[in-house]
């Protein structure tokens, strides 16, 4: 469940996908009702596609973007959905009459990649999802690492520039405020306002987009747009440094980079991140042993992972 779209899968116990449904999220500021109804209806429809009934499901798992309490199923703060303290788990259990487990969106994406994707069979892995914000997930000793209070993985709020741009979390200079798609859009707009030539405004008008989405970035790169190239390079340098910091701390087997840009640009997005990271590893020996790769499951990573989380908790 994201601020832009909602993707549901039904899987069997091995995680084999039996049906998929996707639609745009009906975000209505301050009112969670339409989205809760929408999630319930998507669950019903995806079951139908898989020729099942909701009652046949063992459980439902949901990854929501934001601060989520997996124990209570409450979404405490989800800026993209405009939510504070929404008892999503409870409301959906009432509507669907099946156990519902809520988790953070990148946590479930990490689980998806670990079970079936780029981090399969890894004993240690890090997931970094770059989108509107930047989220993270950790696998240590072969298991999802939630930390002492269940808050581990806030990789996007690593401060990289003191007194840098303000972040949504209230601090300054977090990697999210420097290298998320939102931050890239801010930098591109600033460059255009300062008089630099860019095709971004034109592409957005042509495609009817109000935000600089991954597809807008892809089109601008195809047109060799100097502003976008520069802004993207800067974001990749910062992300590469972030990966190096994390690898220097945890020495994982694999770092999975996901989100719209990784999906669309694949190694054009991940390659420069990997290069910077390798340069900044403290232990240079066998750099390539740390795999730094794009997500394998793409936009399904979260939904497939949410199914695995639901199965493990039910
Ligand atoms: Zn922050």
Short mmCIF file of N, CA, C and O in Angstrom, two decimals, residues 44-94:
data_model
loop_
_atom_site.label_atom_id
_atom_site.label_comp_id
_atom_site.label_asym_id
_atom_site.label_seq_id
_atom_site.Cartn_x
_atom_site.Cartn_y
_atom_site.Cartn_z
N UNK A 44 -10.54 -8.70 -2.29
CA UNK A 44 -11.62 -9.55 -2.80
C UNK A 44 -11.41 -9.86 -4.29
O UNK A 44 -11.58 -10.98 -4.73
N UNK A 45 -11.02 -8.82 -5.05
CA UNK A 45 -10.87 -9.01 -6.49
C UNK A 45 -9.68 -9.89 -6.85
O UNK A 45 -9.75 -10.71 -7.75
N UNK A 46 -8.58 -9.72 -6.10
CA UNK A 46 -7.41 -10.54 -6.42
C UNK A 46 -7.68 -12.01 -6.08
O UNK A 46 -7.20 -12.91 -6.76
N UNK A 47 -8.49 -12.24 -5.06
CA UNK A 47 -8.90 -13.62 -4.73
C UNK A 47 -9.71 -14.21 -5.88
O UNK A 47 -9.49 -15.34 -6.29
N UNK A 48 -10.64 -13.42 -6.39
CA UNK A 48 -11.48 -13.87 -7.49
C UNK A 48 -10.62 -14.26 -8.69
O UNK A 48 -10.85 -15.28 -9.33
N UNK A 49 -9.62 -13.42 -8.97
CA UNK A 49 -8.71 -13.71 -10.08
C UNK A 49 -8.01 -15.04 -9.90
O UNK A 49 -7.74 -15.75 -10.86
N UNK A 50 -7.69 -15.36 -8.64
CA UNK A 50 -6.99 -16.63 -8.34
C UNK A 50 -7.99 -17.75 -8.11
O UNK A 50 -7.61 -18.83 -7.67
N UNK A 51 -9.27 -17.49 -8.40
CA UNK A 51 -10.36 -18.46 -8.20
C UNK A 51 -10.44 -18.94 -6.75
O UNK A 51 -10.60 -20.13 -6.48
N UNK A 52 -10.33 -17.97 -5.85
CA UNK A 52 -10.42 -18.28 -4.42
C UNK A 52 -11.44 -17.34 -3.79
O UNK A 52 -11.82 -16.33 -4.38
N UNK A 53 -11.82 -17.68 -2.54
CA UNK A 53 -12.63 -16.76 -1.76
C UNK A 53 -11.74 -16.17 -0.67
O UNK A 53 -10.73 -16.78 -0.30
N UNK A 54 -12.14 -15.00 -0.16
CA UNK A 54 -11.35 -14.40 0.92
C UNK A 54 -11.24 -15.39 2.09
O UNK A 54 -10.20 -15.49 2.74
N UNK A 55 -12.32 -16.14 2.34
CA UNK A 55 -12.33 -17.09 3.45
C UNK A 55 -11.31 -18.22 3.25
O UNK A 55 -10.91 -18.87 4.21
N UNK A 56 -10.85 -18.42 2.00
CA UNK A 56 -9.83 -19.44 1.74
C UNK A 56 -8.43 -18.98 2.17
O UNK A 56 -7.52 -19.78 2.28
N UNK A 57 -8.28 -17.67 2.37
CA UNK A 57 -6.95 -17.14 2.70
C UNK A 57 -6.57 -17.52 4.13
O UNK A 57 -7.40 -17.49 5.04
N UNK A 58 -5.28 -17.83 4.29
CA UNK A 58 -4.76 -18.09 5.64
C UNK A 58 -4.61 -16.75 6.37
O UNK A 58 -4.93 -16.65 7.55
N UNK A 59 -4.16 -15.75 5.67
CA UNK A 59 -3.96 -14.43 6.26
C UNK A 59 -3.72 -13.40 5.16
O UNK A 59 -3.46 -13.77 4.02
N UNK A 60 -3.80 -12.14 5.56
CA UNK A 60 -3.48 -11.04 4.64
C UNK A 60 -2.32 -10.25 5.25
O UNK A 60 -2.33 -9.95 6.44
N UNK A 61 -1.32 -9.96 4.44
CA UNK A 61 -0.21 -9.13 4.89
C UNK A 61 -0.18 -7.84 4.10
O UNK A 61 -0.45 -7.85 2.90
N UNK A 62 0.12 -6.75 4.78
CA UNK A 62 0.17 -5.46 4.08
C UNK A 62 1.43 -4.70 4.47
O UNK A 62 1.77 -4.60 5.65
N UNK A 63 2.11 -4.19 3.47
CA UNK A 63 3.22 -3.29 3.72
C UNK A 63 2.75 -1.88 3.46
O UNK A 63 2.28 -1.59 2.37
N UNK A 64 2.84 -1.01 4.46
CA UNK A 64 2.40 0.37 4.30
C UNK A 64 3.60 1.30 4.45
O UNK A 64 4.45 1.09 5.33
N UNK A 65 3.65 2.31 3.59
CA UNK A 65 4.75 3.28 3.65
C UNK A 65 4.58 4.16 4.88
O UNK A 65 3.58 4.83 5.01
N UNK A 66 5.53 4.10 5.79
CA UNK A 66 5.45 4.96 6.96
C UNK A 66 5.82 4.25 8.24
O UNK A 66 6.34 3.14 8.22
N UNK A 67 5.54 4.90 9.36
CA UNK A 67 5.83 4.32 10.68
C UNK A 67 4.66 3.45 11.09
O UNK A 67 3.55 3.92 11.28
N UNK A 68 4.96 2.15 11.19
CA UNK A 68 3.91 1.16 11.40
C UNK A 68 4.26 0.33 12.63
O UNK A 68 5.42 0.02 12.85
N UNK A 69 3.26 -0.02 13.43
CA UNK A 69 3.50 -0.94 14.55
C UNK A 69 2.97 -2.32 14.16
O UNK A 69 1.75 -2.53 14.14
N UNK A 70 3.89 -3.26 13.86
CA UNK A 70 3.42 -4.58 13.41
C UNK A 70 2.61 -5.31 14.48
O UNK A 70 1.75 -6.12 14.15
N UNK A 71 2.87 -5.00 15.76
CA UNK A 71 2.17 -5.72 16.83
C UNK A 71 0.70 -5.33 16.90
O UNK A 71 -0.18 -6.15 17.11
N UNK A 72 0.41 -4.03 16.74
CA UNK A 72 -0.97 -3.55 16.89
C UNK A 72 -1.68 -3.36 15.55
O UNK A 72 -2.90 -3.22 15.52
N UNK A 73 -0.91 -3.35 14.46
CA UNK A 73 -1.52 -3.12 13.15
C UNK A 73 -1.91 -1.66 12.93
O UNK A 73 -2.67 -1.35 12.01
N UNK A 74 -1.36 -0.78 13.76
CA UNK A 74 -1.67 0.65 13.61
C UNK A 74 -0.61 1.33 12.74
O UNK A 74 0.59 1.13 12.94
N UNK A 75 -1.07 2.11 11.77
CA UNK A 75 -0.17 2.94 10.98
C UNK A 75 -0.08 4.29 11.70
O UNK A 75 -1.03 5.05 11.71
N UNK A 76 1.06 4.52 12.35
CA UNK A 76 1.16 5.73 13.18
C UNK A 76 1.32 6.99 12.35
O UNK A 76 0.67 8.00 12.61
N UNK A 77 2.21 6.92 11.36
CA UNK A 77 2.43 8.12 10.55
C UNK A 77 2.77 7.72 9.13
O UNK A 77 3.78 7.07 8.88
N UNK A 78 1.89 8.08 8.21
CA UNK A 78 2.13 7.80 6.79
C UNK A 78 1.85 9.06 6.00
O UNK A 78 0.73 9.29 5.53
N UNK A 79 2.88 9.93 5.85
CA UNK A 79 2.68 11.22 5.19
C UNK A 79 2.13 11.09 3.77
O UNK A 79 1.30 11.89 3.36
N UNK A 80 2.56 10.04 3.04
CA UNK A 80 2.08 9.87 1.66
C UNK A 80 0.60 9.56 1.58
O UNK A 80 -0.05 9.80 0.57
N UNK A 81 0.07 8.96 2.65
CA UNK A 81 -1.35 8.63 2.67
C UNK A 81 -2.13 9.71 3.43
O UNK A 81 -3.36 9.72 3.44
N UNK A 82 -1.40 10.60 4.11
CA UNK A 82 -2.04 11.62 4.94
C UNK A 82 -2.63 11.04 6.22
O UNK A 82 -3.64 11.53 6.73
N UNK A 83 -1.99 9.98 6.74
CA UNK A 83 -2.53 9.28 7.90
C UNK A 83 -1.74 9.52 9.18
O UNK A 83 -0.52 9.59 9.16
N UNK A 84 -2.46 9.62 10.31
CA UNK A 84 -1.84 9.47 11.62
C UNK A 84 -2.70 8.53 12.45
O UNK A 84 -3.92 8.68 12.49
N UNK A 85 -2.07 7.56 13.08
CA UNK A 85 -2.71 6.60 13.98
C UNK A 85 -3.97 5.96 13.39
O UNK A 85 -5.06 6.05 13.97
N UNK A 86 -3.83 5.30 12.26
CA UNK A 86 -4.95 4.61 11.64
C UNK A 86 -4.87 3.10 11.97
O UNK A 86 -3.86 2.47 11.66
N UNK A 87 -5.91 2.54 12.63
CA UNK A 87 -5.87 1.11 12.98
C UNK A 87 -6.20 0.23 11.77
O UNK A 87 -7.22 -0.46 11.74
N UNK A 88 -5.31 0.25 10.78
CA UNK A 88 -5.55 -0.42 9.51
C UNK A 88 -5.80 -1.92 9.67
O UNK A 88 -6.73 -2.47 9.08
N UNK A 89 -4.99 -2.57 10.52
CA UNK A 89 -5.14 -4.02 10.71
C UNK A 89 -6.52 -4.37 11.24
O UNK A 89 -7.22 -5.23 10.69
N UNK A 90 -6.92 -3.68 12.27
CA UNK A 90 -8.21 -3.93 12.92
C UNK A 90 -9.37 -3.69 11.96
O UNK A 90 -10.29 -4.50 11.86
N UNK A 91 -9.34 -2.58 11.26
CA UNK A 91 -10.42 -2.22 10.32
C UNK A 91 -10.55 -3.26 9.21
O UNK A 91 -11.65 -3.64 8.83
N UNK A 92 -9.41 -3.73 8.69
CA UNK A 92 -9.46 -4.70 7.61
C UNK A 92 -9.89 -6.08 8.10
O UNK A 92 -10.58 -6.81 7.39
N UNK A 93 -9.53 -6.43 9.32
CA UNK A 93 -9.99 -7.71 9.88
C UNK A 93 -11.50 -7.70 10.00
O UNK A 93 -12.18 -8.69 9.74
N UNK A 94 -12.05 -6.54 10.38
CA UNK A 94 -13.51 -6.41 10.48
C UNK A 94 -14.15 -6.59 9.11
O UNK A 94 -15.16 -7.26 8.95
#
